[in-house]
Short mmCIF file of C-alpha atoms in Angstrom, two decimals:
data_model
loop_
_atom_site.label_atom_id
_atom_site.label_comp_id
_atom_site.label_asym_id
_atom_site.label_seq_id
_atom_site.Cartn_x
_atom_site.Cartn_y
_atom_site.Cartn_z
CA MET A 1 -85.33 73.64 -28.07
CA GLU A 2 -82.46 72.30 -30.20
CA PRO A 3 -80.97 69.09 -28.73
CA ARG A 4 -77.79 69.69 -26.70
CA ASN A 5 -75.01 67.24 -25.95
CA ILE A 6 -74.10 67.59 -22.25
CA ALA A 7 -71.07 66.09 -20.52
CA LEU A 8 -71.21 65.37 -16.79
CA ARG A 9 -68.31 64.95 -14.38
CA LEU A 10 -69.30 62.66 -11.54
CA SER A 11 -67.99 60.41 -8.77
CA TYR A 12 -69.42 57.25 -7.28
CA THR A 13 -68.67 54.41 -4.92
CA GLY A 14 -69.54 51.21 -6.74
CA THR A 15 -70.24 48.88 -3.80
CA ALA A 16 -74.04 48.89 -4.21
CA TYR A 17 -73.98 48.60 -8.02
CA HIS A 18 -73.46 45.91 -10.61
CA GLY A 19 -71.00 48.13 -12.47
CA TRP A 20 -71.60 51.11 -14.75
CA GLN A 21 -73.35 49.52 -17.75
CA VAL A 22 -77.17 49.22 -17.85
CA GLN A 23 -78.24 45.58 -17.33
CA LYS A 24 -81.61 43.86 -17.39
CA ASN A 25 -81.79 42.43 -13.87
CA ALA A 26 -79.25 44.40 -11.83
CA VAL A 27 -78.97 47.92 -10.42
CA THR A 28 -76.21 49.85 -12.21
CA VAL A 29 -74.74 53.35 -11.99
CA ALA A 30 -75.82 54.26 -15.55
CA GLU A 31 -79.44 53.22 -14.98
CA THR A 32 -79.59 55.13 -11.67
CA LEU A 33 -78.17 58.25 -13.33
CA GLU A 34 -80.52 57.94 -16.33
CA LYS A 35 -83.59 57.81 -14.08
CA ALA A 36 -82.45 60.89 -12.11
CA LEU A 37 -81.66 62.85 -15.30
CA ALA A 38 -84.97 61.86 -16.92
CA SER A 39 -86.92 63.27 -13.97
CA VAL A 40 -84.99 66.57 -14.31
CA VAL A 41 -85.19 67.03 -18.10
CA GLY A 42 -88.66 65.52 -18.55
CA HIS A 43 -87.87 62.87 -21.17
CA PRO A 44 -86.10 59.46 -21.29
CA VAL A 45 -82.30 59.74 -21.30
CA ARG A 46 -79.47 57.48 -22.52
CA VAL A 47 -76.03 58.14 -21.04
CA THR A 48 -72.69 57.16 -22.56
CA GLY A 49 -69.97 56.54 -19.98
CA ALA A 50 -66.17 56.84 -20.15
CA GLY A 51 -65.71 53.12 -19.51
CA ARG A 52 -67.34 49.97 -18.22
CA THR A 53 -66.40 49.81 -14.55
CA ASP A 54 -67.25 46.39 -13.06
CA ALA A 55 -69.45 45.51 -10.08
CA GLY A 56 -67.92 46.96 -6.90
CA VAL A 57 -65.46 49.26 -8.71
CA HIS A 58 -65.41 52.98 -7.81
CA ALA A 59 -64.80 56.22 -9.70
CA GLN A 60 -63.32 59.34 -8.12
CA VAL A 61 -63.44 60.90 -11.58
CA TYR A 62 -65.90 59.79 -14.25
CA VAL A 63 -67.39 61.42 -17.35
CA ALA A 64 -70.68 60.64 -19.07
CA ASN A 65 -72.63 62.44 -21.78
CA PHE A 66 -76.27 62.55 -22.82
CA ARG A 67 -78.51 64.46 -25.22
CA THR A 68 -81.47 66.56 -24.16
CA THR A 69 -84.04 68.94 -25.63
CA SER A 70 -84.62 70.46 -22.18
CA GLY A 71 -83.74 74.13 -21.74
CA ILE A 72 -82.44 73.74 -18.16
CA PRO A 73 -79.28 75.86 -17.72
CA VAL A 74 -76.23 73.56 -17.42
CA GLU A 75 -75.01 75.29 -14.26
CA ARG A 76 -78.26 74.24 -12.52
CA LEU A 77 -78.13 70.64 -13.70
CA PRO A 78 -75.70 69.18 -11.08
CA LEU A 79 -77.74 70.40 -8.08
CA ALA A 80 -81.03 69.39 -9.70
CA VAL A 81 -79.89 65.87 -10.53
CA ASN A 82 -78.07 65.34 -7.19
CA THR A 83 -81.34 65.82 -5.27
CA ARG A 84 -82.65 62.78 -7.19
CA LEU A 85 -79.54 60.61 -6.82
CA PRO A 86 -78.60 58.30 -3.92
CA ASP A 87 -75.75 59.43 -1.63
CA ASP A 88 -73.16 57.22 -3.35
CA ILE A 89 -73.32 59.10 -6.71
CA SER A 90 -72.60 62.83 -7.14
CA VAL A 91 -72.54 65.01 -10.26
CA PHE A 92 -70.07 67.90 -9.90
CA LYS A 93 -70.14 69.63 -13.27
CA ALA A 94 -72.21 69.81 -16.48
CA THR A 95 -70.80 71.20 -19.73
CA VAL A 96 -72.35 71.69 -23.17
CA VAL A 97 -70.02 69.86 -25.57
CA PRO A 98 -69.82 69.56 -29.39
CA ASP A 99 -72.33 67.18 -30.94
CA GLU A 100 -69.61 64.68 -31.87
CA PHE A 101 -68.30 64.44 -28.27
CA ASN A 102 -68.60 60.96 -26.81
CA ALA A 103 -67.44 60.17 -23.25
CA ILE A 104 -65.72 56.95 -24.31
CA GLY A 105 -64.73 57.68 -27.92
CA SER A 106 -63.34 61.17 -27.18
CA CYS A 107 -61.28 59.98 -24.20
CA LEU A 108 -57.54 60.27 -24.92
CA LYS A 109 -56.28 58.29 -21.91
CA LYS A 110 -57.48 56.99 -18.54
CA GLU A 111 -55.94 56.47 -15.13
CA TYR A 112 -56.97 53.87 -12.59
CA THR A 113 -55.63 53.57 -9.04
CA TYR A 114 -55.75 50.26 -7.21
CA LYS A 115 -55.57 50.52 -3.39
CA ILE A 116 -54.17 47.77 -1.17
CA TYR A 117 -54.40 48.04 2.62
CA ASN A 118 -51.34 46.04 3.64
CA SER A 119 -51.57 45.40 7.38
CA ARG A 120 -52.12 42.41 9.64
CA ILE A 121 -55.21 44.11 11.08
CA ARG A 122 -58.01 45.35 8.83
CA ASP A 123 -59.31 48.90 9.11
CA PRO A 124 -63.14 48.93 9.29
CA PHE A 125 -63.24 52.34 7.60
CA TYR A 126 -61.81 50.82 4.40
CA VAL A 127 -64.23 47.90 4.05
CA ASN A 128 -65.35 47.65 0.37
CA ARG A 129 -62.93 50.49 -0.49
CA VAL A 130 -59.57 48.66 -0.64
CA TRP A 131 -58.09 45.18 -0.94
CA PHE A 132 -57.19 44.18 2.62
CA TYR A 133 -53.99 42.14 2.26
CA PRO A 134 -52.57 40.88 5.59
CA ARG A 135 -49.27 39.38 4.32
CA ARG A 136 -46.45 41.93 4.15
CA LEU A 137 -45.78 43.10 0.58
CA ASP A 138 -42.51 44.56 -0.69
CA GLU A 139 -43.67 47.60 -2.66
CA ALA A 140 -40.17 48.05 -4.21
CA VAL A 141 -40.47 44.63 -5.93
CA MET A 142 -44.05 45.45 -6.93
CA ALA A 143 -42.87 48.75 -8.47
CA GLN A 144 -40.11 46.93 -10.35
CA ALA A 145 -42.73 44.51 -11.75
CA ALA A 146 -45.11 47.37 -12.60
CA ARG A 147 -42.48 49.15 -14.72
CA GLN A 148 -42.31 46.08 -17.01
CA PHE A 149 -45.86 46.82 -18.20
CA ALA A 150 -45.06 50.36 -19.44
CA GLY A 151 -45.02 50.86 -23.20
CA THR A 152 -47.01 49.43 -26.12
CA HIS A 153 -47.64 45.70 -25.77
CA ASP A 154 -50.19 43.01 -26.45
CA PHE A 155 -51.93 42.72 -23.06
CA ALA A 156 -53.89 39.49 -23.78
CA ALA A 157 -52.03 37.75 -20.90
CA VAL A 158 -53.65 40.14 -18.39
CA ARG A 159 -57.23 40.24 -19.61
CA SER A 160 -60.22 38.17 -18.59
CA VAL A 161 -62.43 36.76 -21.28
CA GLY A 162 -65.20 39.33 -21.62
CA THR A 163 -66.02 42.07 -24.08
CA GLU A 164 -64.61 41.34 -27.51
CA THR A 165 -62.15 43.94 -28.76
CA ARG A 166 -60.63 44.50 -32.18
CA THR A 167 -57.11 44.34 -30.75
CA THR A 168 -55.51 43.51 -27.39
CA VAL A 169 -52.61 45.93 -28.01
CA ARG A 170 -52.60 48.94 -25.66
CA THR A 171 -50.12 51.62 -24.60
CA VAL A 172 -49.44 51.94 -20.87
CA HIS A 173 -48.03 55.43 -20.19
CA TYR A 174 -47.03 54.67 -16.60
CA PHE A 175 -47.62 52.14 -13.84
CA ASP A 176 -46.37 53.52 -10.50
CA ILE A 177 -46.59 51.78 -7.14
CA THR A 178 -46.07 53.73 -3.93
CA ARG A 179 -46.65 53.09 -0.23
CA GLN A 180 -47.76 55.48 2.50
CA GLY A 181 -47.98 53.72 5.84
CA ASN A 182 -50.17 50.65 5.31
CA MET A 183 -51.67 51.88 2.03
CA ILE A 184 -50.16 50.81 -1.29
CA ASP A 185 -51.35 52.79 -4.34
CA CYS A 186 -50.98 51.19 -7.78
CA ARG A 187 -51.54 53.99 -10.31
CA VAL A 188 -51.74 53.07 -14.00
CA CYS A 189 -52.47 55.22 -17.06
CA ALA A 190 -53.12 53.92 -20.58
CA ASP A 191 -54.82 54.83 -23.85
CA GLY A 192 -57.40 52.15 -23.01
CA PHE A 193 -57.85 49.04 -20.88
CA LEU A 194 -58.97 45.49 -21.57
CA TYR A 195 -61.49 43.67 -19.36
CA ASN A 196 -59.96 43.20 -15.87
CA MET A 197 -56.55 44.32 -17.18
CA VAL A 198 -55.64 46.58 -14.22
CA ARG A 199 -56.73 44.00 -11.65
CA ALA A 200 -54.69 41.26 -13.39
CA MET A 201 -51.64 43.56 -13.60
CA VAL A 202 -51.92 44.25 -9.85
CA GLY A 203 -52.24 40.50 -9.15
CA THR A 204 -49.09 39.90 -11.21
CA CYS A 205 -47.17 42.55 -9.21
CA ILE A 206 -48.29 40.83 -6.00
CA TYR A 207 -47.04 37.48 -7.34
CA ALA A 208 -43.67 39.19 -7.93
CA ALA A 209 -43.63 40.55 -4.36
CA GLU A 210 -44.35 37.05 -3.04
CA GLY A 211 -41.53 35.53 -5.13
CA LYS A 212 -43.92 33.51 -7.30
CA LEU A 213 -42.45 35.16 -10.40
CA ASP A 214 -39.56 37.49 -11.17
CA PRO A 215 -40.27 41.05 -12.45
CA ALA A 216 -37.93 40.16 -15.34
CA ASP A 217 -40.39 37.38 -16.38
CA ILE A 218 -43.14 39.86 -17.23
CA PRO A 219 -42.08 40.77 -20.82
CA ALA A 220 -42.06 37.04 -21.72
CA ILE A 221 -45.46 36.55 -20.01
CA LEU A 222 -46.90 39.39 -22.12
CA GLU A 223 -45.34 37.92 -25.25
CA SER A 224 -46.90 34.52 -24.49
CA ARG A 225 -50.42 36.05 -24.45
CA ASN A 226 -51.19 33.28 -21.92
CA ARG A 227 -53.47 34.43 -19.07
CA THR A 228 -52.51 31.46 -16.85
CA LEU A 229 -48.86 32.61 -16.65
CA ALA A 230 -49.73 36.00 -15.10
CA GLY A 231 -50.95 36.61 -11.52
CA PRO A 232 -54.55 36.39 -10.28
CA THR A 233 -57.21 39.03 -10.85
CA ALA A 234 -57.32 41.29 -7.79
CA PRO A 235 -60.81 41.85 -6.27
CA PRO A 236 -62.88 44.83 -7.48
CA ASP A 237 -63.15 46.73 -4.15
CA GLY A 238 -59.72 48.40 -4.41
CA LEU A 239 -60.13 49.76 -7.96
CA TYR A 240 -60.89 53.43 -8.69
CA MET A 241 -61.05 55.38 -11.91
CA THR A 242 -58.99 58.43 -10.90
CA ASN A 243 -58.35 60.54 -14.01
CA LEU A 244 -59.50 61.04 -17.60
CA TRP A 245 -58.07 63.16 -20.39
CA TYR A 246 -60.08 64.96 -23.11
CA HIS A 247 -59.44 67.82 -25.53
CA GLU A 248 -62.64 69.41 -24.18
CA ASP A 249 -62.74 71.08 -20.76
CA VAL A 250 -65.19 68.66 -19.12
CA LEU A 251 -63.36 68.08 -15.82
#
């Protein structure tokens, strides 16, 4: 059988995992998926994921691709692999894609949503799924701060030291903050993200809501490229990958 390149659309809750990327001494989403796929296709598998989600981060929408010489029909692959996966990972769709398709390299833009449960009393159903924040936040000030990040900028001031990248310039297409009841959704879309960028942007918006900085300060903070001038890095629990864009119909 000629090797095929197969894209998978999946979802996972990241609480039990040390992020997406395979690591030597920690359980990761990629390693768990590779083992399940290998037992279905009958040979070792290497998956390429749409991005490196950190420990504790979730994905409502995620895309990965792998190559296989197995003849299993793609429409049967999701059910077959899901019987071998734990309950916190599900594959919804498998698609044969062109050989040059790569889940990260072919991705045009990504959307993350950060969820804050803003109430004096925590909700046990949201444990490990949101950032529980008991002090009242003004979402209108947060939204004003979020808008300052839109556009093409150097985002070095809101990245943690981690993976080296060629450039820290990115284009943020939108950063919208809305509230429904106690839940604040921070939805951000960009052509790519730096390490911890979304979580640092959310922390900066919270600093604005608490009066620790003015939304109008944010362009100068970005220009400074100084991480210590921006807000803290929000915890991983509230972060979800929520949308991905490709030329190919993989979602």
